[in-house]
CSV table of C-alpha atoms in Angstrom, one decimal:
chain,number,residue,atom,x,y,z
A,1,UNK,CA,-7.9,5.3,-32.5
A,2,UNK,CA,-6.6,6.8,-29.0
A,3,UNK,CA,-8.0,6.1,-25.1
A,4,UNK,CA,-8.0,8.7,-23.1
A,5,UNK,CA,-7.3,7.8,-19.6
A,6,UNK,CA,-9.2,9.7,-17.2
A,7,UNK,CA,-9.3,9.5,-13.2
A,8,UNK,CA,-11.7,9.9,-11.3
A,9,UNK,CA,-11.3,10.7,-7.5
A,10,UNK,CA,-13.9,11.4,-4.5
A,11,UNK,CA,-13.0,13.1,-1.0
A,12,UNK,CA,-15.3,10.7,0.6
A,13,UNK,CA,-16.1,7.1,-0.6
A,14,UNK,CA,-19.8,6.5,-0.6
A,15,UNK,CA,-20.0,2.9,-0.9
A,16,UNK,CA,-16.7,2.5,1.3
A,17,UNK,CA,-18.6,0.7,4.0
A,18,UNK,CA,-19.9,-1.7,1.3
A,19,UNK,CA,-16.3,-2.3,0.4
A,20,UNK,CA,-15.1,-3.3,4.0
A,21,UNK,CA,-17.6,-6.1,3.8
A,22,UNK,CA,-16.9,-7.6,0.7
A,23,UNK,CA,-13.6,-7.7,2.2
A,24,UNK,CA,-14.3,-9.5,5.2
A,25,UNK,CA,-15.8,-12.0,2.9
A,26,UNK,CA,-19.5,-11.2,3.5
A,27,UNK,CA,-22.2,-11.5,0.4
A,28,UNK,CA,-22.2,-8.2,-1.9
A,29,UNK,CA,-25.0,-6.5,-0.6
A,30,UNK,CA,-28.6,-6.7,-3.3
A,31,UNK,CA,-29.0,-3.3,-4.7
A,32,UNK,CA,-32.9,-3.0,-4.4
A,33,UNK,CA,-35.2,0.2,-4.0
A,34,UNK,CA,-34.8,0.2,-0.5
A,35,UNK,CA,-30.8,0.2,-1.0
A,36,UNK,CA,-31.0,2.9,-3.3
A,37,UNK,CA,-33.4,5.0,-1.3
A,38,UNK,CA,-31.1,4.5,1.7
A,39,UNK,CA,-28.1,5.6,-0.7
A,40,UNK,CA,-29.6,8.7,-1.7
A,41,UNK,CA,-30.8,10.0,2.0
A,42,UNK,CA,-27.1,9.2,3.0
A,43,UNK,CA,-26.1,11.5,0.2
A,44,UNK,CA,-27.7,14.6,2.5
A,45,UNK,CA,-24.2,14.2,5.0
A,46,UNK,CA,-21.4,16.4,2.8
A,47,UNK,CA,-18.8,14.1,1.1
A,48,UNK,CA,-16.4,16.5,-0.1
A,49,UNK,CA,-15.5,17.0,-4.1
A,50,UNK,CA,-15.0,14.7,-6.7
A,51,UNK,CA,-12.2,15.0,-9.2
A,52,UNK,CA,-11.9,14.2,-12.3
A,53,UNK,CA,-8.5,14.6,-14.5
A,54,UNK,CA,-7.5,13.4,-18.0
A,55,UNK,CA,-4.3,12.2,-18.9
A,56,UNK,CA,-2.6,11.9,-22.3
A,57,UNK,CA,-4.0,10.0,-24.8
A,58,UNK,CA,-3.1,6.4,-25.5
A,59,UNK,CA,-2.4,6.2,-29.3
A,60,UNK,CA,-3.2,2.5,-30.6
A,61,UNK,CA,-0.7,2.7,-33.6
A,62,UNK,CA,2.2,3.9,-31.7
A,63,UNK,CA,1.7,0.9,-29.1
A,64,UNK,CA,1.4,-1.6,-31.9
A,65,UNK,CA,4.5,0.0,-34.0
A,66,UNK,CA,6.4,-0.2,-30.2
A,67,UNK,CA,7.9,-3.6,-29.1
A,68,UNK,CA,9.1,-3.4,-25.7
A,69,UNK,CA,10.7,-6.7,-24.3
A,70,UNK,CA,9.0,-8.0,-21.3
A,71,UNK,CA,11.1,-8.6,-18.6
A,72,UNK,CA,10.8,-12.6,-19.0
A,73,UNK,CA,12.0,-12.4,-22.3
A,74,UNK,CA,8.5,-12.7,-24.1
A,75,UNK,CA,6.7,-10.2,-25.6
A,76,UNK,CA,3.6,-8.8,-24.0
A,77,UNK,CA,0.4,-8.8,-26.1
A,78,UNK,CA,-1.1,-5.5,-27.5
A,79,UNK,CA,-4.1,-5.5,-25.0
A,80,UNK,CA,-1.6,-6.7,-21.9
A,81,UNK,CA,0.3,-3.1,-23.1
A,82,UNK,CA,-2.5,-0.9,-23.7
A,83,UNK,CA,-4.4,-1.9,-20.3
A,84,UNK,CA,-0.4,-1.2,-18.4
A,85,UNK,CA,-0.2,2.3,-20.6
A,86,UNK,CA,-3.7,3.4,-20.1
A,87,UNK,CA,-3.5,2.2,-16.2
A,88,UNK,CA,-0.4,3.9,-15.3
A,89,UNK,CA,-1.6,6.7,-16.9
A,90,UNK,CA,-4.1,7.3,-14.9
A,91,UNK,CA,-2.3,6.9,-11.5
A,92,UNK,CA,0.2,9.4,-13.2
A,93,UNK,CA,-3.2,12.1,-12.7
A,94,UNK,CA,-4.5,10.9,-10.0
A,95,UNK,CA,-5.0,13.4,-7.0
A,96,UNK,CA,-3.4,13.1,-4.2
A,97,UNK,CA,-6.2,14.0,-1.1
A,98,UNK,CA,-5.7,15.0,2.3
A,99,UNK,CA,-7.3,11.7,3.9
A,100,UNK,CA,-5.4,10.0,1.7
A,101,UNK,CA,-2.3,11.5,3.2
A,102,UNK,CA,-3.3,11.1,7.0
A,103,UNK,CA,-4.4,8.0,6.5
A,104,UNK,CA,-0.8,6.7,5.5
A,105,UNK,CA,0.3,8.6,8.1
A,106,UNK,CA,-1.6,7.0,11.0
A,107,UNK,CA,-1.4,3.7,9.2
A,108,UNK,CA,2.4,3.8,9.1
A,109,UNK,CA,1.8,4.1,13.0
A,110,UNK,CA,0.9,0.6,13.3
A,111,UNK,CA,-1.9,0.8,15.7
A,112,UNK,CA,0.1,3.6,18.0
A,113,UNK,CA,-2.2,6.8,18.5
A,114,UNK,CA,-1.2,9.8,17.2
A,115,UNK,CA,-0.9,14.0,18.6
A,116,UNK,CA,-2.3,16.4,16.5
A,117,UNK,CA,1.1,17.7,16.4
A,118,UNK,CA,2.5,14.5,15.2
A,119,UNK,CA,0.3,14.4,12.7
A,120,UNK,CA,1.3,17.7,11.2
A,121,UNK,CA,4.6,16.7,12.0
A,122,UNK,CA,4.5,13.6,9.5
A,123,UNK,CA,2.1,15.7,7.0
A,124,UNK,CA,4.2,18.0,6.5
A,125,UNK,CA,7.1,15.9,5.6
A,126,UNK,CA,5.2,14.2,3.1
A,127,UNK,CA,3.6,17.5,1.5
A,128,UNK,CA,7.0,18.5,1.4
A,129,UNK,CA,8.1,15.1,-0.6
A,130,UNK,CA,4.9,16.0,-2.7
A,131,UNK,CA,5.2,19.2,-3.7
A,132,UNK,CA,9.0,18.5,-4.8
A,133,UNK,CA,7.8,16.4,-6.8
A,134,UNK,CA,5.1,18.3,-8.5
A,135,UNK,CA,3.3,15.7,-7.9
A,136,UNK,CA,-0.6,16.5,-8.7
A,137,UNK,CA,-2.6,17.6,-6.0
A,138,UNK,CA,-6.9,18.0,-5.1
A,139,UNK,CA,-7.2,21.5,-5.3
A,140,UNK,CA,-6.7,23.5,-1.9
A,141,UNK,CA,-4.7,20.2,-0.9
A,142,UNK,CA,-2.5,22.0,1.8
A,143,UNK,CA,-1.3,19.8,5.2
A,144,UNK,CA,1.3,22.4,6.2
A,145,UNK,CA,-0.1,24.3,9.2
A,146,UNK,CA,-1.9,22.8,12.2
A,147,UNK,CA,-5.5,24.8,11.3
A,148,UNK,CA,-5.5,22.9,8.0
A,149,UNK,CA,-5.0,19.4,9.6
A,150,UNK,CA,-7.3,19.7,11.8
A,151,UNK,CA,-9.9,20.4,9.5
A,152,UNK,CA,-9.0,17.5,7.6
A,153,UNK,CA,-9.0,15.4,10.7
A,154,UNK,CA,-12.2,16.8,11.7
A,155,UNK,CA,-14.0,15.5,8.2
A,156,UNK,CA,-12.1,12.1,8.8
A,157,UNK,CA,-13.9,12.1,12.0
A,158,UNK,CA,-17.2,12.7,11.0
A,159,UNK,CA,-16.9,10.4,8.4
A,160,UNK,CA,-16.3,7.4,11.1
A,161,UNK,CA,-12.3,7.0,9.4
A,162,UNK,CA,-10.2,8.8,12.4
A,163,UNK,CA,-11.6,8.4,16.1
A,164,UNK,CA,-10.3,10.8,19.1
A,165,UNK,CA,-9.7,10.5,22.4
A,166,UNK,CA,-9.2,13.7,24.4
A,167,UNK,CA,-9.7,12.0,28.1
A,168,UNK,CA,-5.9,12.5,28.9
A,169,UNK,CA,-3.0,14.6,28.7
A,170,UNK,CA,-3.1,15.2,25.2
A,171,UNK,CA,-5.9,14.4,22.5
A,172,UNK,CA,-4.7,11.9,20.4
A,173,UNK,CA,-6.3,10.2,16.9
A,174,UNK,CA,-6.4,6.8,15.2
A,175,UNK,CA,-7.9,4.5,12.9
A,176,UNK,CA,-10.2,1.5,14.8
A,177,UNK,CA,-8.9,-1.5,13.9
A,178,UNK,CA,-12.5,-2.1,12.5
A,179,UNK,CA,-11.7,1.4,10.3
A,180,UNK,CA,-8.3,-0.1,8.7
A,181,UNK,CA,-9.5,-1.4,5.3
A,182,UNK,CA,-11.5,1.9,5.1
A,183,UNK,CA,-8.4,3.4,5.5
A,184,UNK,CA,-6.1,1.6,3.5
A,185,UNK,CA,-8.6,2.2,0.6
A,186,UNK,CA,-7.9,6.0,0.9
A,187,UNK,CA,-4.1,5.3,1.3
A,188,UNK,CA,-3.6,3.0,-1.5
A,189,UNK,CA,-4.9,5.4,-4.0
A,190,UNK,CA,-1.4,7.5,-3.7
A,191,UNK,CA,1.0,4.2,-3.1
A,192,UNK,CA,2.2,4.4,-6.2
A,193,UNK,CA,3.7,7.6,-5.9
A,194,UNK,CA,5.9,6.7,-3.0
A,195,UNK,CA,6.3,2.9,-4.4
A,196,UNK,CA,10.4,3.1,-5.4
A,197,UNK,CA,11.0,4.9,-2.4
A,198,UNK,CA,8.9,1.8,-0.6
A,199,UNK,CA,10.9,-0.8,-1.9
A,200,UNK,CA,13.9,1.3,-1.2
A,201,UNK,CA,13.7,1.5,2.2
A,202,UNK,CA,12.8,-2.2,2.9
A,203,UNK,CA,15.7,-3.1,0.8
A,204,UNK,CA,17.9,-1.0,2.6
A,205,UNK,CA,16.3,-2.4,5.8
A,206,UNK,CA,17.0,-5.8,4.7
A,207,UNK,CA,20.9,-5.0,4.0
A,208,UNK,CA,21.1,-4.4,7.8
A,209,UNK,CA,21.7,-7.8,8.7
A,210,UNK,CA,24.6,-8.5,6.0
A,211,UNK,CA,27.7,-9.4,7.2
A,212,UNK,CA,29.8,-7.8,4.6
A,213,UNK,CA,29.7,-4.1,3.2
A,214,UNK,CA,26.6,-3.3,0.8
A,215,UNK,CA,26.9,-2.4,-2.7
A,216,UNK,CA,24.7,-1.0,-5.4
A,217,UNK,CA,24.7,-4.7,-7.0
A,218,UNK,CA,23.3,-6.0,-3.5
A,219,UNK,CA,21.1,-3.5,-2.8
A,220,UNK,CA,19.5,-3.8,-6.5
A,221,UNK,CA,19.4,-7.7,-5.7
A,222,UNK,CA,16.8,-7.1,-3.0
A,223,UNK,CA,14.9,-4.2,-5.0
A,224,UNK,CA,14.5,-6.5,-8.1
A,225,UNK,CA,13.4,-9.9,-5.2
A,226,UNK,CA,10.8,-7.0,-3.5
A,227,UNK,CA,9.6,-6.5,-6.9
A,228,UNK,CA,9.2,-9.6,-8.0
A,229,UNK,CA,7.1,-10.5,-5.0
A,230,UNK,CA,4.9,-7.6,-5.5
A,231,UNK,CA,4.3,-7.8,-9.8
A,232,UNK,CA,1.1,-8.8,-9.6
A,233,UNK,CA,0.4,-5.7,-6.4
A,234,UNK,CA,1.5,-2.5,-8.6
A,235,UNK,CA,2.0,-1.6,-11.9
A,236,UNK,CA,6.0,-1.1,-11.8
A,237,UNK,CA,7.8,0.8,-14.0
A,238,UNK,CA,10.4,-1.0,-16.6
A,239,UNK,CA,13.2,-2.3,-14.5
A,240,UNK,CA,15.8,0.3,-15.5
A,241,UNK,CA,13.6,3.1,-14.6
A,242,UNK,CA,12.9,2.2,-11.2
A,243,UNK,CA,15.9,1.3,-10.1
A,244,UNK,CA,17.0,4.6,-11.0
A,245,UNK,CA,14.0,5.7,-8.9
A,246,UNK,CA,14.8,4.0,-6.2
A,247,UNK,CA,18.5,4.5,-6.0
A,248,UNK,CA,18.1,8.3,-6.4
A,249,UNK,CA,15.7,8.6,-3.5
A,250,UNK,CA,17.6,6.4,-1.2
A,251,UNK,CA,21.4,8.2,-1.9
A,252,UNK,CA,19.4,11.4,-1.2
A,253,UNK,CA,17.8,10.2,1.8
A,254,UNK,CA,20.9,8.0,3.4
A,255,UNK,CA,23.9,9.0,1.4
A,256,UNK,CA,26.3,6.9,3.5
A,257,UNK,CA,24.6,4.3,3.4
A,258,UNK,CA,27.4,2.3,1.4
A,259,UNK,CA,29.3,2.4,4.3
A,260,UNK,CA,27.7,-0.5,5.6
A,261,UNK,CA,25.0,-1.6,8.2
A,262,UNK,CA,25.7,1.1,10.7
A,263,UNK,CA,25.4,3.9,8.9
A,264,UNK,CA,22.5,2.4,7.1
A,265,UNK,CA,21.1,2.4,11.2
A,266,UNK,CA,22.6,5.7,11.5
A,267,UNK,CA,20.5,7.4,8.9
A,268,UNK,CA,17.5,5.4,9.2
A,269,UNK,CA,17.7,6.9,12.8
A,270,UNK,CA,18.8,10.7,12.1
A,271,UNK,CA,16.1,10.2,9.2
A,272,UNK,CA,13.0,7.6,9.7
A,273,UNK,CA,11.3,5.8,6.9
A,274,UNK,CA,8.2,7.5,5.6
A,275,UNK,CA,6.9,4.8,3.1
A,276,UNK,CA,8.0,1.2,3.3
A,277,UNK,CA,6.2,0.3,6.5
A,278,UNK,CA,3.3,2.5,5.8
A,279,UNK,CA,2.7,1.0,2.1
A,280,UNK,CA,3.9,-2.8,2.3
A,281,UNK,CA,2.9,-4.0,5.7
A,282,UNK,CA,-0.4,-5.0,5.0
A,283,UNK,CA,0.2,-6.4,1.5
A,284,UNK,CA,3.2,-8.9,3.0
A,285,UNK,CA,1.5,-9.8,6.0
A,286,UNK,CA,-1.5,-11.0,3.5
A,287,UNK,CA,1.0,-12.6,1.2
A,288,UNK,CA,2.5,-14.2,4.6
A,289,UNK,CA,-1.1,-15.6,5.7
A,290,UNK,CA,-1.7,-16.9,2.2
A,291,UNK,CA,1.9,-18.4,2.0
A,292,UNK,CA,1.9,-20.1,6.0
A,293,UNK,CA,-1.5,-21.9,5.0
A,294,UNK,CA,-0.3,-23.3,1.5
A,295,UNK,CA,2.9,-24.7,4.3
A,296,UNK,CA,0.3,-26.0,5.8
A,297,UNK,CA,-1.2,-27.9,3.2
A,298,UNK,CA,2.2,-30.0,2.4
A,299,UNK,CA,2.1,-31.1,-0.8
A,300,UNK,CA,-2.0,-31.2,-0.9
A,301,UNK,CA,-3.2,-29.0,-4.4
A,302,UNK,CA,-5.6,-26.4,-4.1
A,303,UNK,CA,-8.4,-27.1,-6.4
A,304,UNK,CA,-11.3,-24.5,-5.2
A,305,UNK,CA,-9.4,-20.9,-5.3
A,306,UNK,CA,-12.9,-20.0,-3.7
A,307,UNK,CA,-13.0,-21.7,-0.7
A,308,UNK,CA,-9.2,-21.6,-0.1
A,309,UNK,CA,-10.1,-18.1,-0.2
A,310,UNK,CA,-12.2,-18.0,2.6
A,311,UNK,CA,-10.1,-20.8,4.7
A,312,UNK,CA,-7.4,-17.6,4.3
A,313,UNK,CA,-10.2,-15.0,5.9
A,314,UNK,CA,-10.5,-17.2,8.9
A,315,UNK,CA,-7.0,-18.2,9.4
A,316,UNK,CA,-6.4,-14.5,8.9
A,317,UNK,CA,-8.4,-13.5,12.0
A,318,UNK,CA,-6.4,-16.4,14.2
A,319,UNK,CA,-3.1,-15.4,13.4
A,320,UNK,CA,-3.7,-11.5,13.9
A,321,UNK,CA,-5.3,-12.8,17.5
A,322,UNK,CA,-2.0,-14.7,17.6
A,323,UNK,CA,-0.3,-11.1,16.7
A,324,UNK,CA,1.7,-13.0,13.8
A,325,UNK,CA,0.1,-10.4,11.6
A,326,UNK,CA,-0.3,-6.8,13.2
A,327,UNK,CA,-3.7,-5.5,11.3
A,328,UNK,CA,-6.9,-5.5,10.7
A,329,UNK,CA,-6.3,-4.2,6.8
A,330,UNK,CA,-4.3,-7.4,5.5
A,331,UNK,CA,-7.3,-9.7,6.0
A,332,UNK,CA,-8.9,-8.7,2.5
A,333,UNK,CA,-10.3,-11.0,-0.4
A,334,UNK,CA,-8.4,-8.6,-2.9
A,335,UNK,CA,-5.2,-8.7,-1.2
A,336,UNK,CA,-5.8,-12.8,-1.1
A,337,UNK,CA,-6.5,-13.2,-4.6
A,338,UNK,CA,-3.4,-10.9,-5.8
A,339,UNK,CA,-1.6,-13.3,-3.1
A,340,UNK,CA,-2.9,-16.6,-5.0
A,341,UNK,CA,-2.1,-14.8,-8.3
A,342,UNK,CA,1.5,-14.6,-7.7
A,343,UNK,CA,1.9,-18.3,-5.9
A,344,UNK,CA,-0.4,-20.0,-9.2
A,345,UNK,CA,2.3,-18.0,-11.3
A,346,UNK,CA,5.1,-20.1,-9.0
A,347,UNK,CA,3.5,-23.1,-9.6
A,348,UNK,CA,2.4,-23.1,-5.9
A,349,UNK,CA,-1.0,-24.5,-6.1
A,350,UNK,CA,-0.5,-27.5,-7.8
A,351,UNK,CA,2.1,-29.9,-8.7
A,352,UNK,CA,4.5,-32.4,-7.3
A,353,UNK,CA,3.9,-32.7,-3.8
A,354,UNK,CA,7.6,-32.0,-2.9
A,355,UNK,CA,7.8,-29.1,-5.0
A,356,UNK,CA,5.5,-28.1,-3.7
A,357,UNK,CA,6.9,-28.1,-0.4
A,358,UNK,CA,9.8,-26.5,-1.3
A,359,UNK,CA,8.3,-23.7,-3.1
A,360,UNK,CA,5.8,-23.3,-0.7
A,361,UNK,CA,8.3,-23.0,2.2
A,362,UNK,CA,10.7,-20.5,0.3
A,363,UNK,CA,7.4,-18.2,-0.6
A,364,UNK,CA,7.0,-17.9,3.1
A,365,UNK,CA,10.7,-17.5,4.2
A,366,UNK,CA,10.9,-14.9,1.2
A,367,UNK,CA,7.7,-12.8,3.1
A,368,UNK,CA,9.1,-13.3,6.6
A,369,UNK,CA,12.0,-11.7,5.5
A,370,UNK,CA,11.0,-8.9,3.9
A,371,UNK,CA,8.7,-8.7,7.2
A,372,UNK,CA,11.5,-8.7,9.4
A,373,UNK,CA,12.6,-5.8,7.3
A,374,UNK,CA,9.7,-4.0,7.2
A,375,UNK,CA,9.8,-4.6,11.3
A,376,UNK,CA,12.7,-2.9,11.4
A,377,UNK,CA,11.7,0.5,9.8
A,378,UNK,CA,8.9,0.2,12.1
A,379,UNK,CA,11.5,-0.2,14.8
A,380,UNK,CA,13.4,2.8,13.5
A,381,UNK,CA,10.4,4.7,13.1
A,382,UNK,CA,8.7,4.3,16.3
A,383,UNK,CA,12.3,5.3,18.3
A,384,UNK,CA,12.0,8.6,16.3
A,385,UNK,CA,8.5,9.5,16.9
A,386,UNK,CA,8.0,7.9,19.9
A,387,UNK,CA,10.1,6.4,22.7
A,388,UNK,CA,11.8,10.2,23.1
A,389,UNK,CA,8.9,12.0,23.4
A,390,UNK,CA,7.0,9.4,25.9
């Protein structure tokens, strides 16, 4: 018996509006004859190609004759390794789109409009990452002359994903706040392409602030942490393999960065992160909501996942009004539940009220820190795009 994995990919998400609600936490909307009447005249606006790949078949004897050790020690079961195989598989033919590109380019922004020419700018660099890569591609995918973005852009804003404003010196373009979980739907389909090279740069980020020289042992400390708080977000590689990922991308991006935490600030500046601000932002500051309101509950359990779940919407919205949290796309259900995932599998819901306490408090100094991190890419980021050209 063998599953073939197969991928399938659209230019334009029909139902993505649909998918921002559920998000917020509103009531799945009832798909009756007026629904799909409305569905089908909303099909008359172009939405681009739909893509569908195949990847190589997943045999069940060879995954049942294999015996990989899980990284705990225990064995995963047969289904836990066929649903990993056939997933990864499928993100392995996945398409990579040119609004999925732009919009992890003016999501790494952080809010910041963007020039057309900074767009292309940032496109281009990433195209370039792409296509060295071999990684696959939608066909005509090409963000490497200003004509070309444009007429992405263009589509982005017709859709309602990218607005414009052209009432000053120079048009500029961004994502609404109200647009940034449409967004970060488009941009998470390619995270996983860029994911070692994520973690890399937040670890390296994070090595900053060491008082003594990094190392390779140090650095792959913080990799393997970064992972570990993310397990239940991506489908990671074994641990061998991407850290060989990840140590190859950063020693070719910042080869001096052993030298300690000023070349580290030296090549982050000659070179800005592309990736770890732009992929985990959103996913830590969602992690950091769910982790500051389990501090708050002391050593109180949580017994209804459900309505904790919406408690984490609403205290969401304050503490991005509070700017503790910078956007709109880290208040989602999904990215709660992955959150609630990974502190059950802590032992962070219930228990012993003090250990609770103390495992709730080092969850949320764990995501602070890898926030301050992230800050600083942003940082590093923003001087190059930015503050010299302003």
């Amino acid at each position: 018996v063998k599953l073939v994995p197969v991928s399938i990919a659209f230019d334009r998400i029909a139902e993505i509006d649909d998918y921002v609600a559920l998000q917020q936490g509103m009531p799945k909307r009832k798909e009756s004859l007026r629904w799909f009447v409305d569905f089908i005249f909303r099909m008359r606006e172009p939405f681009g190609k739909i893509y569908v790949r195949y990847a190589e078949p997943v045999s069940l004897s060879s995954l049942a004759v294999e015996q990989p050790a899980e990284e705990g020690g225990v064995e995963p079961s047969l289904a836990t390794r066929l649903a990993f195989d056939v997933c990864t598989r499928i993100e392995q033919v996945t398409p990579i789109k040119a609004a999925d590109v732009l919009t992890m380019v003016l999501l790494a922004a952080n809010g910041r409009a963007l020039s057309r020419e900074e767009i292309l700018s940032q496109a281009r660099e990433i195209t370039g990452v792409i296509r060295e890569r071999g990684l696959p591609v939608a066909s005509g995918f090409s963000l490497e002359t200003e004509d070309q973005v444009a007429a992405a852009m263009l589509s982005m804003r017709s859709s309602g994903l990218v607005k414009r404003f052209d009432q000053g010196s120079t048009p500029v373009y961004y994502i609404p706040e109200e647009g940034q979980l449409a967004a970060a739907y488009y941009r998470n389909t390619i995270t996983h392409f860029f994911l070692a090279t994520a973690i890399g740069e937040v670890a390296l980020a994070q090595c900053i602030g060491d008082a003594f020289r990094p190392s390779e042992a140090s650095l792959r400390e913080r990799v393997d942490a970064l992972r570990d708080l993310f397990k239940f977000e991506f489908f990671f590689q074994p641990k061998e393999t991407f850290w060989q990922q990840v140590i190859e991308d950063v020693t070719r991006r910042y080869p001096d960065w052993l030298e300690g935490a000023a070349a580290i600030s030296s090549g982050l500046t000659e070179r800005p992160p592309r990736f770890g601000h732009a992929i985990l932002r959103s996913i830590a500051e969602a992690y950091l909501v769910t982790a500051a309101s389990l501090v708050a509950l002391e050593g109180k359990p949580v017994t209804d996942r459900k309505r904790f779940t919406q408690s984490l919407l609403s205290q969401g919205r304050e503490m991005l009004l509070r700017r503790k949290i910078s956007g709109e796309s880290a208040i989602s259900k999904d990215l709660f539940a992955v959150a609630l995932q990974l502190a059950d599998h802590r032992g962070l819901l219930q228990g012993e009220p003090a250990e609770l306490v103390a495992g709730r408090t080092d969850l949320a100094s764990e995501l602070q820190e890898a926030l301050a991190a992230i800050d600083r890419l942003q940082a590093f980021y923003d001087a190059s795009w930015f503050d010299g050209n302003e």
